[in-house]
Coordinates of C-alpha atoms in Angstrom, one line a residue:
X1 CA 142.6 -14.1 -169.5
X2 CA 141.1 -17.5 -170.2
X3 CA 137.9 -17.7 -171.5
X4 CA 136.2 -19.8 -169.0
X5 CA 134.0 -22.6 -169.3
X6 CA 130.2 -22.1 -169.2
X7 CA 130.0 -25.6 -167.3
X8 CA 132.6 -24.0 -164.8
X9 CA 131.0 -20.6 -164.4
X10 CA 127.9 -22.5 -164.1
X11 CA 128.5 -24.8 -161.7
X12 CA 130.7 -21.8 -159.3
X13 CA 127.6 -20.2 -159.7
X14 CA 125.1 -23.1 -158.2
X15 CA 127.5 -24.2 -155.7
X16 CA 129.7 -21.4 -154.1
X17 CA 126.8 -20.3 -152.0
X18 CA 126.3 -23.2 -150.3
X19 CA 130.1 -24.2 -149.5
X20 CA 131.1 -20.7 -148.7
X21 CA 128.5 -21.0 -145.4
X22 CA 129.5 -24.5 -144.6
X23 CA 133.2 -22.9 -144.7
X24 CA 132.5 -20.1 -142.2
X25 CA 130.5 -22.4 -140.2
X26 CA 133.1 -24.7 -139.6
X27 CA 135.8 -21.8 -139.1
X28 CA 133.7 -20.6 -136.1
X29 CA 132.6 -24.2 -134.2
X30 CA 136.5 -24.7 -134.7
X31 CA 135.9 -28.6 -136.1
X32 CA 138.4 -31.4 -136.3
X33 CA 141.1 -31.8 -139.5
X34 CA 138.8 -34.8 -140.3
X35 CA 136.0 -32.6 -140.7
X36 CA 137.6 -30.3 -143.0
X37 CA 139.4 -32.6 -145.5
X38 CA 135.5 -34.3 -145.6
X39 CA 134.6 -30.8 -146.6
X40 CA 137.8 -29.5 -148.7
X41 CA 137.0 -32.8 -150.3
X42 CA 132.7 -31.9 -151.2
X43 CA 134.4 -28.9 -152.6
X44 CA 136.8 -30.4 -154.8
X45 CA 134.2 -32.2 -156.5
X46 CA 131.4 -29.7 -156.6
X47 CA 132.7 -26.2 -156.9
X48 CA 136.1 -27.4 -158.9
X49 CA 134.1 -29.9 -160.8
X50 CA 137.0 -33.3 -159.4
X51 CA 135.5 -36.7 -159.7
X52 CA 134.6 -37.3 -156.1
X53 CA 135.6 -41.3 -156.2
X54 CA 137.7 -41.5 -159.0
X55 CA 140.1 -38.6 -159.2
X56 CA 140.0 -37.8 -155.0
X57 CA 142.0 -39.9 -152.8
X58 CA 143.5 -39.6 -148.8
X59 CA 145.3 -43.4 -149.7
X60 CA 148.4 -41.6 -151.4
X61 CA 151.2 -42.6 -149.4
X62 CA 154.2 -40.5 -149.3
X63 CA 157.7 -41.9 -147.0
X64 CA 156.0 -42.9 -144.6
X65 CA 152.4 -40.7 -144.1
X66 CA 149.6 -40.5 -146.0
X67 CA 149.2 -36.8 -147.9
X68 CA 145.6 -35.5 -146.9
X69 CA 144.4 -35.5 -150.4
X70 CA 145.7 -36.8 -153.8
X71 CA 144.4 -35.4 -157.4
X72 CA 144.5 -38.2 -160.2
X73 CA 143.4 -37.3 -163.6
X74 CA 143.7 -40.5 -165.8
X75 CA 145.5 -42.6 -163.0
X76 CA 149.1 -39.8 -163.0
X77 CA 149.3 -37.2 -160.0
X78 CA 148.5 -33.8 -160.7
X79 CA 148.3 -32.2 -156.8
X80 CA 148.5 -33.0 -153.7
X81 CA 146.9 -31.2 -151.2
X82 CA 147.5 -30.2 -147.4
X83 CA 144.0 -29.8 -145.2
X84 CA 144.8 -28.0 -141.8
X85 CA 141.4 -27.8 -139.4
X86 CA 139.2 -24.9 -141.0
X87 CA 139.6 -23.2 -137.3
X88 CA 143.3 -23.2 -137.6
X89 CA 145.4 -20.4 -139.7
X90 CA 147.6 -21.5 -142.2
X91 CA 151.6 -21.0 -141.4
X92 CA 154.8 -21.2 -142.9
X93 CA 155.2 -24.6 -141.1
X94 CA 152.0 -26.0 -143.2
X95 CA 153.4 -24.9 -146.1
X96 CA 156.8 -26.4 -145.6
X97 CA 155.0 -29.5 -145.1
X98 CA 153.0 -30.3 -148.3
X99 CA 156.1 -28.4 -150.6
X100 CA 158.3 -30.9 -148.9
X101 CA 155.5 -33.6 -149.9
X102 CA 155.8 -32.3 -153.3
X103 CA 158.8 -32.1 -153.9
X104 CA 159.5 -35.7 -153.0
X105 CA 156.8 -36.8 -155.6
X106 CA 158.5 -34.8 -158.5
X107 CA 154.7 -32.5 -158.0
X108 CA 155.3 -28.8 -158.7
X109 CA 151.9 -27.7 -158.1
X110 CA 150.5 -28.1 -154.3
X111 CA 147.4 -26.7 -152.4
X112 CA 147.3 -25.7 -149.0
X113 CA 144.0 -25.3 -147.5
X114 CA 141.7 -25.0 -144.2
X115 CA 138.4 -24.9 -146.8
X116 CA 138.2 -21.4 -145.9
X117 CA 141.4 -20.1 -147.2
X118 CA 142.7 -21.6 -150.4
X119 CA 146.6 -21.3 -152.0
X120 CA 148.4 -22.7 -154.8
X121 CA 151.7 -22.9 -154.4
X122 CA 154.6 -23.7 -157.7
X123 CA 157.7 -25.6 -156.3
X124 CA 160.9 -25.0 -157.7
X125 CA 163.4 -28.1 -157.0
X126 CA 166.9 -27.3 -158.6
X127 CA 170.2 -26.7 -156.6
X128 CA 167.4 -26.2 -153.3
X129 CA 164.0 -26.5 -152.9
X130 CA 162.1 -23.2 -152.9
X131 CA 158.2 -22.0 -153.9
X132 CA 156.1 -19.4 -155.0
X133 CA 152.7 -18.6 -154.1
X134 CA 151.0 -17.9 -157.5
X135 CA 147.2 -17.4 -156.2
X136 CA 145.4 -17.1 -153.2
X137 CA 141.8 -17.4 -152.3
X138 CA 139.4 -16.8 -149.8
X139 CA 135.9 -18.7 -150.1
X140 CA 133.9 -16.5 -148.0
X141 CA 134.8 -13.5 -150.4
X142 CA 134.4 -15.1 -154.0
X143 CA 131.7 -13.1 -155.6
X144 CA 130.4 -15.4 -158.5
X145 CA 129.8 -12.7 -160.5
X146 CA 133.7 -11.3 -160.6
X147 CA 135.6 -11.8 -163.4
X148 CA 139.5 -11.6 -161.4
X149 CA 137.5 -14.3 -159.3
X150 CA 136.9 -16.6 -161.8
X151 CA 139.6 -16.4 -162.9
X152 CA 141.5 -17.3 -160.3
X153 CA 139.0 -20.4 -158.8
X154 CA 139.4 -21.4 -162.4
X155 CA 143.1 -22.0 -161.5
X156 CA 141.8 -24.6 -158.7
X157 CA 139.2 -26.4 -161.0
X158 CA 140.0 -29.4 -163.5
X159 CA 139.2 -27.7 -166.2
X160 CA 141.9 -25.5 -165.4
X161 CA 144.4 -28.2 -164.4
X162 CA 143.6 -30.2 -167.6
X163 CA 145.0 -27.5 -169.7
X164 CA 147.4 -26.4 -168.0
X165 CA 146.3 -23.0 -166.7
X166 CA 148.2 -22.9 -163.5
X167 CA 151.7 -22.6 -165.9
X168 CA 150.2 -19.9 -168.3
X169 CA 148.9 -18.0 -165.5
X170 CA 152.0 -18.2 -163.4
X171 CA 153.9 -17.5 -166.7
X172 CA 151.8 -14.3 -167.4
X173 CA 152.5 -13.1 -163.3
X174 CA 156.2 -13.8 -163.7
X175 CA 156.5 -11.6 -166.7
X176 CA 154.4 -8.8 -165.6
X177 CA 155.5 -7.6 -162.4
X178 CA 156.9 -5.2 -160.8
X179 CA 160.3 -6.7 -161.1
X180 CA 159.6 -6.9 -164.9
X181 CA 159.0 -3.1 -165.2
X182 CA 161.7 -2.1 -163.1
X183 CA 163.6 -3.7 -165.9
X184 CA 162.2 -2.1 -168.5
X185 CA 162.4 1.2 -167.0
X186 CA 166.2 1.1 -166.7
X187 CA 167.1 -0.1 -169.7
X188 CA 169.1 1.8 -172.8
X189 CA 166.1 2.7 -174.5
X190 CA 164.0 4.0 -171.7
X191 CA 166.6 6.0 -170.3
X192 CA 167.3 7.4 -173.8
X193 CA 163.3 8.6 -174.0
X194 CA 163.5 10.1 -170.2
X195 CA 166.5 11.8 -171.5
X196 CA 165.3 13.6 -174.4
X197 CA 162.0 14.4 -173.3
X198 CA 163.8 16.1 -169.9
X199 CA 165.8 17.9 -172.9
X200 CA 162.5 18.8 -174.7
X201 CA 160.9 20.2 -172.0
X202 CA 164.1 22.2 -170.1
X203 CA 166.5 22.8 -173.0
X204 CA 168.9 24.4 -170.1
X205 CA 169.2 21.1 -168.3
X206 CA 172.0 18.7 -169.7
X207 CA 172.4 15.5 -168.0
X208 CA 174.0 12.1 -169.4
X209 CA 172.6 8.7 -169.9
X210 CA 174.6 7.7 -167.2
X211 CA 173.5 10.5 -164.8
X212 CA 170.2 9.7 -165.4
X213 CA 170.3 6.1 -164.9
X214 CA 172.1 6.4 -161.6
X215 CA 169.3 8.8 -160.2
X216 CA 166.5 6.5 -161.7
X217 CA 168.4 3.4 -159.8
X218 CA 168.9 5.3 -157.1
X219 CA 166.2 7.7 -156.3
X220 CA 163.6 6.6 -158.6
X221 CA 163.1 2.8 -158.1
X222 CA 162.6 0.5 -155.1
X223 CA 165.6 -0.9 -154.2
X224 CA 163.6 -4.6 -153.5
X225 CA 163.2 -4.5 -157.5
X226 CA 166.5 -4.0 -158.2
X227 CA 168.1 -6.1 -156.1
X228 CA 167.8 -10.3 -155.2
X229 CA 167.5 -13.2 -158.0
X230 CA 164.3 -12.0 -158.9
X231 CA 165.4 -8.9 -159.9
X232 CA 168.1 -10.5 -161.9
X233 CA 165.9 -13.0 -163.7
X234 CA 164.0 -10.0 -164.7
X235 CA 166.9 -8.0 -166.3
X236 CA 167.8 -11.5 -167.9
X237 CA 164.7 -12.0 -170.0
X238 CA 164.2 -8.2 -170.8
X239 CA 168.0 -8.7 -172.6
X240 CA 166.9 -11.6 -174.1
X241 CA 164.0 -10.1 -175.2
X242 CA 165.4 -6.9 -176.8
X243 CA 168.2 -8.9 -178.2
X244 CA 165.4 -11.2 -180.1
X245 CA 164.1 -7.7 -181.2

């Protein structure tokens, strides 16, 4: 975990309150877009600490529309950001939208927002454009006080964005995952342990490496971990990882 800021916990702390009613408010009277990117944009500057006039602009044109908000730090892009009506849930087509946005402006961080619910979103732009969603927020349920919370409104914030906390966070959630563990748990060494402590504990049983590593794939482990590119990158890095060993 990052050890956060006192100016950051202190300002979440004086200004969540307040933003997290205005949010709900304007969920329930169903406002215009305009509305919400006015209030998306308060809480840019006041709960993620932006500078309102400097580093906040709607004038970012991209083809041939404007992208609802634009983060500058120092005059160089950082985000972009997507504001759909804070009475409208977000969809897939939303998200297409500002990772399409993104990925034209060589961006690989994008948020997608309606003020109430808040996601950050890594683009990938190699043989085909694809994402990950690395963290997701609701205002209305931040508690202040919660460490996981801050932690993950401190992805949002510039102190976070200034040093890069986004890419060690979502390099931290790509290496421990489920995906990750699969791994682990069928590799040589694993199986090896699973082997002789089956052996230690029911001398009668004899079962081979093999044998067990086919029941553990099989039986054991969920086949969505095993299977897919995500699965494989996994596998990938724990080989690397043991070979560096």
């Amino acid at each position: 975990m990052n050890k956060l800021p006192k100016k950051f916990v202190d300002r979440i702390a004086s200004n969540i309150k307040k933003y997290q009613r205005i949010a709900v408010t304007q969920q329930k009277s169903d406002v215009a877009e305009a509305d919400t990117v006015t209030l998306v944009k308060d809480i840019l500057a006041e709960v993620f600490g932006y500078e309102k006039y400097e580093e906040l602009t709607s004038e970012h044109q991209i083809k041939a529309t404007y992208v609802d908000l634009a983060i500058k730090i120092g005059g160089k892009l950082r985000l972009l950001v997507e504001v759909k009506s804070a009475g409208a849930e977000l969809a897939d087509n939303h998200l297409r939208q500002v990772i399409d946005y993104g990925a034209h402006q060589g961006i690989h961080w994008v948020i997608l927002t309606n003020a109430v619910e808040w996601r950050l979103v890594r683009i990938y732009v190699a043989n085909q454009i694809s994402h990950e969603e690395v963290c997701r927020i609701v205002l209305a349920d931040v508690n202040p006080k919660n460490d996981d919370h801050l932690q993950c409104l401190f992805l949002f914030a510039k102190e976070g964005l200034t040093i890069d906390a986004m890419d060690a966070f979502h390099q931290q959630a790509q290496l421990f995952n489920k995906f990750t563990v699969s791994a682990i748990m069928r590799s040589e060494p694993v199986i090896s342990l699973v082997r002789r402590e089956i052996r230690r504990l029911f001398p009668d049983i004899r079962v081979g490496n093999e044998n067990l590593s086919q029941l553990i794939e099989n039986e054991v482990i969920k086949r969505d971990t095993i299977e897919g590119d995500t699965a494989k990158e996994a596998a990938a890095r724990i080989k690397m990882a043991a070979g560096k060993l």
